[in-house]
XYZ file of N, CA, C and O in Angstrom:
732
model
N 0.845 -1.178 0.000
C 0.000 0.000 0.000
C 0.891 1.242 0.000
O 2.034 1.200 0.417
N 0.339 2.337 -0.502
C 1.102 3.579 -0.603
C 1.424 4.104 0.789
O 0.588 4.107 1.683
N 2.645 4.562 0.979
C 3.112 4.993 2.300
C 2.378 6.227 2.810
O 2.248 6.419 4.005
N 1.914 7.064 1.919
C 1.269 8.312 2.323
C -0.195 8.303 1.914
O -0.562 7.738 0.897
N -1.016 8.925 2.715
C -2.413 9.082 2.330
C -2.653 10.429 1.652
O -3.787 10.771 1.336
N -1.567 11.192 1.410
C -1.712 12.444 0.684
C -1.918 12.136 -0.799
O -1.189 11.336 -1.381
N -2.886 12.795 -1.420
C -3.104 12.529 -2.842
C -1.979 13.110 -3.685
O -1.296 14.055 -3.281
N -1.812 12.560 -4.847
C -0.829 13.054 -5.811
C -1.166 14.495 -6.193
O -2.333 14.844 -6.398
N -0.137 15.332 -6.315
C -0.341 16.717 -6.752
C -1.021 16.768 -8.122
O -1.829 17.658 -8.394
N -0.688 15.826 -8.984
C -1.273 15.765 -10.330
C -2.784 15.512 -10.238
O -3.574 16.174 -10.911
N -3.174 14.584 -9.392
C -4.598 14.281 -9.214
C -5.322 15.488 -8.611
O -6.390 15.882 -9.074
N -4.740 16.086 -7.603
C -5.350 17.258 -6.965
C -5.526 18.378 -7.997
O -6.597 18.998 -8.083
N -4.484 18.616 -8.781
C -4.515 19.715 -9.758
C -5.652 19.574 -10.760
O -6.258 20.559 -11.173
N -5.957 18.333 -11.178
C -6.915 18.116 -12.258
C -8.245 17.512 -11.799
O -9.139 17.297 -12.618
N -8.409 17.265 -10.529
C -9.626 16.597 -10.039
C -10.895 17.394 -10.308
O -11.982 16.823 -10.399
N -10.778 18.710 -10.476
C -11.965 19.526 -10.752
C -12.629 19.169 -12.079
O -13.768 19.542 -12.324
N -11.933 18.423 -12.936
C -12.509 18.041 -14.224
C -13.493 16.885 -14.120
O -14.235 16.621 -15.066
N -13.515 16.197 -12.991
C -14.543 15.163 -12.793
C -15.871 15.878 -12.592
O -15.969 16.768 -11.747
N -16.886 15.552 -13.376
C -18.170 16.234 -13.233
C -18.699 16.142 -11.798
O -18.539 15.118 -11.129
N -19.290 17.217 -11.323
C -19.822 17.276 -9.954
C -20.722 16.083 -9.687
O -21.615 15.769 -10.477
N -20.444 15.401 -8.590
C -21.264 14.272 -8.170
C -21.065 12.991 -8.951
O -21.731 11.989 -8.675
N -20.147 12.988 -9.924
C -19.907 11.790 -10.736
C -19.121 10.756 -9.942
O -18.260 11.097 -9.127
N -19.412 9.488 -10.191
C -18.673 8.399 -9.548
C -17.252 8.370 -10.092
O -17.030 8.506 -11.296
N -16.287 8.186 -9.176
C -14.873 8.145 -9.526
C -14.322 6.756 -9.210
O -14.540 6.224 -8.122
N -13.606 6.192 -10.164
C -12.953 4.892 -10.018
C -11.468 5.108 -9.802
O -10.829 5.858 -10.545
N -10.910 4.430 -8.799
C -9.460 4.416 -8.577
C -8.986 2.995 -8.829
O -9.382 2.064 -8.118
N -8.163 2.826 -9.867
C -7.647 1.520 -10.268
C -6.371 1.242 -9.487
O -5.470 2.080 -9.443
N -6.276 0.047 -8.881
C -5.146 -0.309 -8.022
C -5.032 0.738 -6.921
O -4.003 1.371 -6.727
N -6.123 0.907 -6.189
C -6.304 2.036 -5.270
C -5.475 1.994 -4.000
O -5.336 3.011 -3.328
N -4.938 0.837 -3.643
C -4.165 0.759 -2.408
C -4.996 1.211 -1.226
O -6.176 0.869 -1.107
N -4.414 2.020 -0.356
C -5.096 2.488 0.861
C -6.115 3.592 0.577
O -6.755 4.091 1.497
N -6.272 3.978 -0.684
C -7.348 4.876 -1.059
C -7.078 6.358 -0.928
O -7.999 7.136 -0.731
N -5.839 6.770 -1.104
C -5.550 8.198 -0.947
C -6.346 9.058 -1.919
O -6.802 10.143 -1.558
N -6.564 8.584 -3.130
C -7.339 9.372 -4.091
C -8.837 9.191 -3.881
O -9.608 10.128 -4.092
N -9.236 8.018 -3.443
C -10.654 7.824 -3.097
C -11.055 8.766 -1.964
O -12.134 9.361 -1.988
N -10.194 8.896 -0.987
C -10.472 9.808 0.137
C -10.587 11.250 -0.357
O -11.466 12.000 0.080
N -9.721 11.648 -1.276
C -9.745 12.994 -1.836
C -11.094 13.257 -2.533
O -11.745 14.268 -2.296
N -11.505 12.344 -3.401
C -12.754 12.536 -4.136
C -13.976 12.379 -3.229
O -14.948 13.117 -3.377
N -13.923 11.452 -2.310
C -15.031 11.265 -1.363
C -15.262 12.543 -0.559
O -16.410 12.942 -0.338
N -14.196 13.197 -0.150
C -14.309 14.445 0.615
C -14.903 15.576 -0.230
O -15.356 16.577 0.320
N -14.921 15.387 -1.544
C -15.486 16.383 -2.449
C -16.833 15.924 -3.011
O -17.255 16.334 -4.082
N -17.485 15.047 -2.257
C -18.851 14.586 -2.550
C -19.006 13.769 -3.824
O -20.051 13.825 -4.469
N -17.975 13.028 -4.164
C -18.076 12.085 -5.273
C -18.301 10.694 -4.698
O -17.575 10.281 -3.787
N -19.266 9.937 -5.223
C -19.301 8.529 -4.869
C -18.044 7.877 -5.460
O -17.583 8.282 -6.535
N -17.471 6.921 -4.752
C -16.195 6.351 -5.183
C -16.253 4.832 -5.270
O -16.990 4.176 -4.534
N -15.441 4.324 -6.187
C -15.245 2.891 -6.366
C -13.750 2.649 -6.410
O -13.035 3.329 -7.157
N -13.289 1.709 -5.614
C -11.880 1.348 -5.628
C -11.722 -0.123 -5.935
O -12.525 -0.943 -5.481
N -10.713 -0.456 -6.711
C -10.407 -1.855 -6.999
C -8.935 -2.076 -6.698
O -8.078 -1.262 -7.052
N -8.664 -3.173 -5.987
C -7.302 -3.544 -5.631
C -7.306 -5.039 -5.334
O -8.340 -5.596 -4.963
N -6.161 -5.666 -5.455
C -6.095 -7.107 -5.169
C -5.800 -7.415 -3.706
O -5.937 -8.545 -3.267
N -5.401 -6.399 -2.946
C -5.018 -6.607 -1.548
C -6.240 -6.488 -0.631
O -6.838 -5.415 -0.535
N -6.608 -7.570 0.058
C -7.766 -7.521 0.953
C -7.654 -6.440 2.023
O -8.650 -5.798 2.368
N -6.435 -6.190 2.544
C -6.282 -5.160 3.576
C -6.530 -3.758 3.014
O -7.066 -2.884 3.701
N -6.182 -3.552 1.756
C -6.462 -2.262 1.111
C -7.971 -2.087 0.957
O -8.517 -1.025 1.279
N -8.630 -3.107 0.497
C -10.078 -3.047 0.293
C -10.794 -2.840 1.619
O -11.737 -2.049 1.716
N -10.343 -3.500 2.655
C -10.962 -3.315 3.980
C -10.812 -1.871 4.452
O -11.730 -1.313 5.062
N -9.684 -1.244 4.139
C -9.457 0.126 4.604
C -10.303 1.158 3.870
O -10.592 2.219 4.407
N -10.721 0.849 2.642
C -11.510 1.820 1.885
C -13.004 1.518 1.895
O -13.798 2.358 1.468
N -13.389 0.353 2.377
C -14.806 -0.042 2.348
C -15.749 1.006 2.936
O -16.831 1.216 2.387
N -15.376 1.707 4.020
C -16.302 2.717 4.543
C -16.535 3.913 3.603
O -17.494 4.657 3.783
N -15.685 4.079 2.598
C -15.805 5.227 1.699
C -16.826 5.019 0.588
O -17.394 5.978 0.072
N -16.994 3.781 0.174
C -17.877 3.509 -0.958
C -17.728 2.084 -1.431
O -17.501 1.175 -0.653
N -17.819 1.892 -2.743
C -17.729 0.569 -3.337
C -16.277 0.116 -3.352
O -15.406 0.800 -3.896
N -16.005 -1.020 -2.737
C -14.648 -1.553 -2.626
C -14.624 -2.953 -3.225
O -15.338 -3.836 -2.755
N -13.820 -3.143 -4.254
C -13.799 -4.409 -4.984
C -12.413 -5.035 -4.885
O -11.423 -4.449 -5.320
N -12.372 -6.234 -4.316
C -11.125 -6.988 -4.239
C -11.066 -7.899 -5.464
O -11.911 -8.787 -5.629
N -10.102 -7.636 -6.348
C -9.997 -8.419 -7.575
C -8.571 -8.379 -8.088
O -7.882 -7.363 -7.971
N -8.159 -9.484 -8.688
C -6.872 -9.557 -9.362
C -7.097 -9.109 -10.798
O -7.493 -9.906 -11.653
N -6.890 -7.835 -11.071
C -7.192 -7.289 -12.394
C -6.127 -7.644 -13.436
O -6.333 -7.415 -14.623
N -5.038 -8.223 -12.989
C -4.016 -8.665 -13.935
C -4.217 -10.120 -14.335
O -3.938 -10.495 -15.465
N -4.714 -10.944 -13.412
C -4.852 -12.361 -13.693
C -6.283 -12.825 -13.900
O -6.514 -13.946 -14.351
N -7.241 -11.964 -13.589
C -8.642 -12.341 -13.712
C -9.389 -11.388 -14.615
O -8.808 -10.477 -15.207
N -10.691 -11.567 -14.707
C -11.486 -10.675 -15.556
C -11.622 -9.288 -14.937
O -11.529 -9.118 -13.720
N -11.853 -8.304 -15.777
C -12.100 -6.940 -15.328
C -13.419 -6.944 -14.564
O -14.455 -7.304 -15.122
N -13.407 -6.567 -13.290
C -14.611 -6.687 -12.466
C -15.655 -5.600 -12.715
O -16.737 -5.642 -12.128
N -15.357 -4.656 -13.592
C -16.273 -3.539 -13.830
C -16.719 -3.491 -15.290
O -17.007 -2.427 -15.828
N -16.791 -4.654 -15.914
C -17.149 -4.730 -17.334
C -18.468 -4.011 -17.601
O -19.445 -4.170 -16.875
N -18.444 -3.173 -18.619
C -19.643 -2.466 -19.032
C -19.948 -1.200 -18.249
O -20.878 -0.473 -18.587
N -19.177 -0.920 -17.225
C -19.423 0.278 -16.405
C -18.497 1.407 -16.833
O -17.363 1.173 -17.238
N -19.012 2.625 -16.735
C -18.195 3.805 -16.994
C -18.287 4.740 -15.791
O -19.221 4.655 -14.985
N -17.319 5.653 -15.695
C -17.171 6.514 -14.532
C -16.878 7.941 -14.971
O -16.193 8.163 -15.962
N -17.361 8.903 -14.187
C -17.113 10.307 -14.466
C -15.660 10.682 -14.244
O -15.172 11.672 -14.784
N -14.968 9.898 -13.438
C -13.545 10.083 -13.211
C -12.877 8.729 -13.072
O -13.417 7.840 -12.423
N -11.739 8.563 -13.711
C -10.936 7.352 -13.568
C -9.530 7.813 -13.208
O -8.947 8.645 -13.907
N -9.015 7.289 -12.100
C -7.705 7.681 -11.589
C -6.804 6.450 -11.550
O -7.220 5.394 -11.052
N -5.590 6.613 -12.045
C -4.580 5.560 -11.961
C -3.259 6.238 -11.614
O -2.835 7.160 -12.313
N -2.631 5.799 -10.532
C -1.305 6.323 -10.176
C -0.394 5.177 -9.774
O -0.822 4.227 -9.121
N 0.855 5.302 -10.191
C 1.897 4.332 -9.817
C 1.495 2.899 -10.137
O 1.776 1.975 -9.374
N 0.841 2.728 -11.284
C 0.399 1.399 -11.688
C 0.392 1.318 -13.208
O -0.064 2.248 -13.887
N 0.893 0.196 -13.725
C 0.860 -0.045 -15.162
C 0.692 -1.534 -15.418
O 1.497 -2.348 -14.962
N -0.351 -1.871 -16.128
C -0.556 -3.208 -16.683
C -1.071 -2.953 -18.090
O -2.241 -2.647 -18.290
N -0.170 -2.996 -19.053
C -0.469 -2.555 -20.422
C -1.736 -3.185 -20.999
O -2.486 -2.528 -21.716
N -1.968 -4.428 -20.697
C -3.143 -5.113 -21.222
C -4.434 -4.396 -20.834
O -5.415 -4.437 -21.567
N -4.426 -3.710 -19.698
C -5.626 -3.024 -19.213
C -5.799 -1.609 -19.744
O -6.860 -1.007 -19.539
N -4.803 -1.042 -20.392
C -4.912 0.349 -20.843
C -6.179 0.609 -21.670
O -6.899 1.570 -21.385
N -6.504 -0.215 -22.667
C -7.735 0.056 -23.426
C -8.992 -0.044 -22.556
O -9.932 0.740 -22.719
N -9.017 -0.966 -21.621
C -10.158 -1.121 -20.722
C -10.299 0.088 -19.812
O -11.408 0.583 -19.577
N -9.192 0.570 -19.291
C -9.210 1.750 -18.423
C -9.729 2.957 -19.192
O -10.603 3.685 -18.709
N -9.237 3.167 -20.401
C -9.694 4.300 -21.215
C -11.181 4.151 -21.538
O -11.941 5.126 -21.470
N -11.615 2.945 -21.843
C -13.030 2.708 -22.152
C -13.928 2.914 -20.937
O -15.146 3.096 -21.084
N -13.361 2.921 -19.742
C -14.138 3.111 -18.510
C -14.482 4.567 -18.235
O -15.215 4.868 -17.294
N -13.960 5.485 -19.039
C -14.256 6.903 -18.873
C -15.590 7.209 -19.555
O -15.748 6.989 -20.754
N -16.538 7.714 -18.780
C -17.865 8.037 -19.299
C -17.832 9.266 -20.197
O -16.890 10.071 -20.140
N -18.864 9.441 -20.966
C -19.037 10.653 -21.759
C -18.992 11.856 -20.819
O -19.691 11.887 -19.809
N -18.132 12.811 -21.126
C -17.963 13.982 -20.271
C -17.047 13.744 -19.081
O -16.797 14.657 -18.302
N -16.529 12.517 -18.949
C -15.669 12.166 -17.821
C -14.202 12.404 -18.105
O -13.805 12.751 -19.218
N -13.385 12.191 -17.071
C -11.959 12.485 -17.152
C -11.126 11.280 -16.714
O -11.506 10.550 -15.791
N -10.002 11.081 -17.373
C -8.982 10.117 -16.970
C -7.795 10.911 -16.450
O -7.292 11.808 -17.138
N -7.371 10.589 -15.226
C -6.176 11.208 -14.634
C -5.214 10.057 -14.354
O -5.496 9.208 -13.507
N -4.110 10.025 -15.091
C -3.197 8.877 -15.031
C -1.785 9.400 -14.812
O -1.348 10.335 -15.474
N -1.075 8.766 -13.886
C 0.309 9.149 -13.589
C 1.064 7.905 -13.123
O 0.671 7.263 -12.150
N 2.142 7.572 -13.834
C 2.967 6.455 -13.380
C 4.390 6.604 -13.898
O 4.730 7.577 -14.556
N 5.195 5.630 -13.586
C 6.618 5.683 -13.887
C 6.880 5.507 -15.380
O 6.138 4.827 -16.078
N 7.963 6.125 -15.839
C 8.315 6.111 -17.256
C 9.748 5.619 -17.444
O 10.532 5.555 -16.492
N 10.040 5.287 -18.697
C 11.413 4.901 -19.034
C 12.372 5.962 -18.516
O 12.079 7.157 -18.577
N 13.493 5.514 -18.006
C 14.464 6.392 -17.376
C 14.474 6.172 -15.875
O 15.479 6.407 -15.213
N 13.345 5.711 -15.334
C 13.268 5.498 -13.885
C 14.252 4.435 -13.410
O 14.711 4.473 -12.269
N 14.624 3.538 -14.300
C 15.581 2.497 -13.929
C 16.927 3.092 -13.533
O 17.727 2.445 -12.861
N 17.201 4.332 -13.912
C 18.471 4.969 -13.570
C 18.472 5.598 -12.182
O 19.524 5.975 -11.677
N 17.282 5.723 -11.568
C 17.198 6.375 -10.259
C 16.546 5.506 -9.177
O 16.530 5.890 -8.012
N 15.980 4.375 -9.553
C 15.346 3.528 -8.539
C 14.349 2.562 -9.127
O 14.419 2.201 -10.293
N 13.405 2.167 -8.292
C 12.378 1.205 -8.688
C 11.053 1.927 -8.863
O 10.824 2.943 -8.211
N 10.188 1.404 -9.742
C 10.404 0.214 -10.564
C 11.463 0.462 -11.634
O 11.649 1.587 -12.095
N 12.098 -0.634 -12.009
C 13.156 -0.528 -13.005
C 12.933 -1.478 -14.184
O 13.603 -1.339 -15.206
N 11.996 -2.409 -14.046
C 11.717 -3.344 -15.141
C 10.917 -2.645 -16.235
O 9.951 -1.929 -15.951
N 11.278 -2.844 -17.493
C 10.557 -2.216 -18.605
C 9.046 -2.493 -18.590
O 8.268 -1.661 -19.046
N 8.639 -3.645 -18.048
C 7.206 -3.980 -17.971
C 6.419 -2.951 -17.171
O 5.209 -2.824 -17.343
N 7.088 -2.243 -16.266
C 6.408 -1.305 -15.373
C 6.749 0.150 -15.657
O 6.461 1.028 -14.843
N 7.370 0.399 -16.821
C 7.759 1.759 -17.189
C 7.143 2.113 -18.545
O 7.314 1.385 -19.523
N 6.434 3.230 -18.580
C 5.826 3.678 -19.828
C 6.886 4.080 -20.838
O 7.887 4.715 -20.489
N 6.655 3.715 -22.079
C 7.529 4.140 -23.176
C 7.154 5.570 -23.578
O 6.024 6.016 -23.330
N 8.067 6.308 -24.205
C 7.754 7.677 -24.619
C 6.459 7.736 -25.436
O 6.273 6.966 -26.384
N 5.556 8.624 -25.021
C 4.299 8.820 -25.733
C 3.260 7.734 -25.554
O 2.195 7.786 -26.174
N 3.522 6.760 -24.715
C 2.611 5.623 -24.595
C 1.222 6.028 -24.102
O 0.205 5.548 -24.600
N 1.149 6.928 -23.126
C -0.173 7.371 -22.655
C -0.888 8.190 -23.728
O -2.115 8.110 -23.847
N -0.151 8.982 -24.491
C -0.775 9.722 -25.589
C -1.425 8.768 -26.577
O -2.557 8.982 -27.026
N -0.726 7.717 -26.912
C -1.256 6.721 -27.838
C -2.483 6.024 -27.244
O -3.496 5.861 -27.927
N -2.411 5.654 -25.976
C -3.523 4.947 -25.321
C -4.782 5.809 -25.256
O -5.894 5.296 -25.290
N -4.606 7.120 -25.170
C -5.736 8.054 -25.020
C -6.110 8.728 -26.334
O -6.775 9.779 -26.323
N -5.740 8.133 -27.452
C -5.954 8.757 -28.761
C -7.422 9.129 -29.009
O -7.696 10.099 -29.706
N -8.369 8.422 -28.459
C -9.782 8.721 -28.687
C -10.348 9.773 -27.748
O -11.527 10.126 -27.856
N -9.533 10.277 -26.831
C -9.980 11.276 -25.864
C -9.361 12.632 -26.193
O -8.400 12.718 -26.957
N -9.888 13.685 -25.584
C -9.301 15.018 -25.752
C -8.238 15.199 -24.676
O -8.536 15.153 -23.484
N -7.008 15.404 -25.082
C -5.900 15.564 -24.146
C -5.939 16.981 -23.573
O -5.900 17.956 -24.313
N -6.002 17.064 -22.257
C -6.024 18.355 -21.562
C -4.622 18.715 -21.090
O -4.212 19.874 -21.164
N -3.886 17.729 -20.597
C -2.525 17.960 -20.107
C -1.729 16.671 -20.265
O -2.276 15.569 -20.138
N -0.434 16.832 -20.531
C 0.453 15.682 -20.684
C 1.856 16.102 -20.288
O 2.312 17.190 -20.659
N 2.513 15.254 -19.530
C 3.905 15.487 -19.165
C 4.653 14.169 -19.214
O 4.100 13.115 -18.890
N 5.905 14.246 -19.612
C 6.780 13.082 -19.663
C 8.164 13.584 -19.299
O 8.788 14.304 -20.083
N 8.614 13.256 -18.083
C 9.917 13.772 -17.695
C 10.331 13.381 -16.294
O 9.818 12.421 -15.721
N 11.241 14.161 -15.733
C 11.881 13.868 -14.465
C 11.324 14.768 -13.368
O 11.162 15.974 -13.557
N 11.027 14.180 -12.222
C 10.574 14.920 -11.048
C 11.530 14.640 -9.898
O 12.146 13.584 -9.826
N 11.624 15.610 -8.979
C 12.460 15.430 -7.794
C 11.583 15.214 -6.571
O 10.389 15.450 -6.605
N 12.207 14.786 -5.489
C 11.568 14.649 -4.169
C 10.319 13.784 -4.177
O 9.234 14.310 -3.979
N 10.413 12.517 -4.375
C 11.616 11.742 -4.684
C 11.931 11.789 -6.180
O 11.057 12.055 -6.998
N 13.184 11.515 -6.479
C 13.604 11.492 -7.870
C 12.908 10.347 -8.588
O 12.922 9.200 -8.118
N 12.310 10.685 -9.732
C 11.628 9.667 -10.507
C 11.314 10.211 -11.899
O 11.183 11.408 -12.087
N 11.210 9.289 -12.846
C 10.757 9.625 -14.188
C 9.291 9.232 -14.263
O 8.925 8.120 -13.878
N 8.451 10.138 -14.734
C 7.021 9.862 -14.815
C 6.467 10.276 -16.165
O 7.044 11.100 -16.877
N 5.350 9.690 -16.461
C 4.529 10.113 -17.573
C 3.137 10.269 -16.984
O 2.703 9.444 -16.182
N 2.474 11.364 -17.332
C 1.139 11.584 -16.789
C 0.287 12.321 -17.802
O 0.798 13.097 -18.611
N -1.003 12.036 -17.702
C -1.937 12.584 -18.676
C -3.269 12.880 -18.012
O -3.646 12.233 -17.024
N -3.934 13.869 -18.529
C -5.321 14.158 -18.185
C -6.053 14.209 -19.515
O -5.662 14.969 -20.416
N -7.070 13.383 -19.652
C -7.804 13.306 -20.915
C -9.297 13.210 -20.619
O -9.707 12.540 -19.676
N -10.072 13.891 -21.428
C -11.519 13.963 -21.244
C -12.210 13.303 -22.429
O -11.810 13.514 -23.580
N -13.240 12.517 -22.133
C -14.070 11.970 -23.203
C -15.132 13.026 -23.501
O -15.913 13.376 -22.616
N -15.142 13.562 -24.704
C -16.138 14.597 -25.009
C -17.561 14.099 -24.731
O -17.875 12.935 -24.977
N -18.371 14.992 -24.206
C -19.769 14.651 -23.946
C -20.466 14.418 -25.274
O -20.183 15.094 -26.268
N -21.352 13.457 -25.274
C -22.108 13.160 -26.488
C -22.976 14.367 -26.837
O -23.684 14.894 -25.986
N -22.863 14.811 -28.065
C -23.663 15.947 -28.517
C -25.090 15.487 -28.783
O -25.314 14.364 -29.254
N -26.055 16.342 -28.473
C -27.431 15.955 -28.779
C -27.601 15.787 -30.283
O -27.006 16.518 -31.068
N -28.387 14.831 -30.648
C -28.611 14.555 -32.059
C -29.394 15.692 -32.706
O -30.344 16.211 -32.141
N -28.975 16.056 -33.920
C -29.711 17.068 -34.677
C -30.620 16.412 -35.704
O -31.327 17.083 -36.430
N -30.569 15.096 -35.765
C -31.445 14.372 -36.676
C -32.841 14.321 -36.066
O -32.999 13.934 -34.910
N -33.846 14.715 -36.853
C -35.210 14.669 -36.303
C -35.596 13.237 -35.939
O -35.235 12.276 -36.623
N -36.289 13.115 -34.824
C -36.782 11.795 -34.419
C -37.888 11.363 -35.355
O -38.732 12.155 -35.752
N -37.908 10.133 -35.698
C -38.954 9.578 -36.550
C -39.962 8.883 -35.662
O -39.673 7.845 -35.080
N -41.115 9.497 -35.562
C -42.167 8.932 -34.737
C -43.226 8.365 -35.674
O -43.817 9.090 -36.464
N -43.433 7.053 -35.588
C -44.426 6.459 -36.504
C -45.827 6.981 -36.181
O -46.198 7.161 -35.031
N -46.566 7.259 -37.259
C -47.957 7.684 -37.100
C -48.837 6.457 -37.001
O -48.586 5.437 -37.637
N -49.841 6.603 -36.224
C -50.807 5.526 -36.076
C -51.863 5.709 -37.174
O -52.588 6.699 -37.192
N -51.898 4.824 -38.129
C -52.848 4.919 -39.237
C -53.930 3.879 -39.034
O -53.642 2.687 -38.923
N -55.222 4.321 -38.984
C -56.300 3.339 -38.775
C -56.507 2.442 -39.960
O -56.258 2.587 -41.041
């Protein structure tokens, strides 16, 4: 679980883009630092993590799902969320599913380690480090609001992070066809 319950500065900076009152999903939520942030701002929250102790700690906040999202099925199939948050987690196979979980008008706030991090610490395996532009590619169907790929200090780390919004569905301008009742 994450050592601090303080939310990521990146998440705090962009959390206002989650529509008021929209349900927020935190993927690999750990002890729920971001769930707590959104819950305190009157968002219903859903957290998914494989660690039973993490799920037990967030259960009082909202929907808490214990699932192995790397080895089992996606436990939220067919559901979308006004906000989707992912920090310090990468499982490439899930990237399309995570992006598809963003509802119309919703926001994805994603921040994790990037290539180069192997020079300053862990994670250091390429499986857990984003390649240059990888989040941009994964979010190609969304409107990119902010993107960064570089080095941060305190602690030293290489990160890639993105904020992307799924445009709200525009109302149809096609006239509705209402069948007439003919006797």
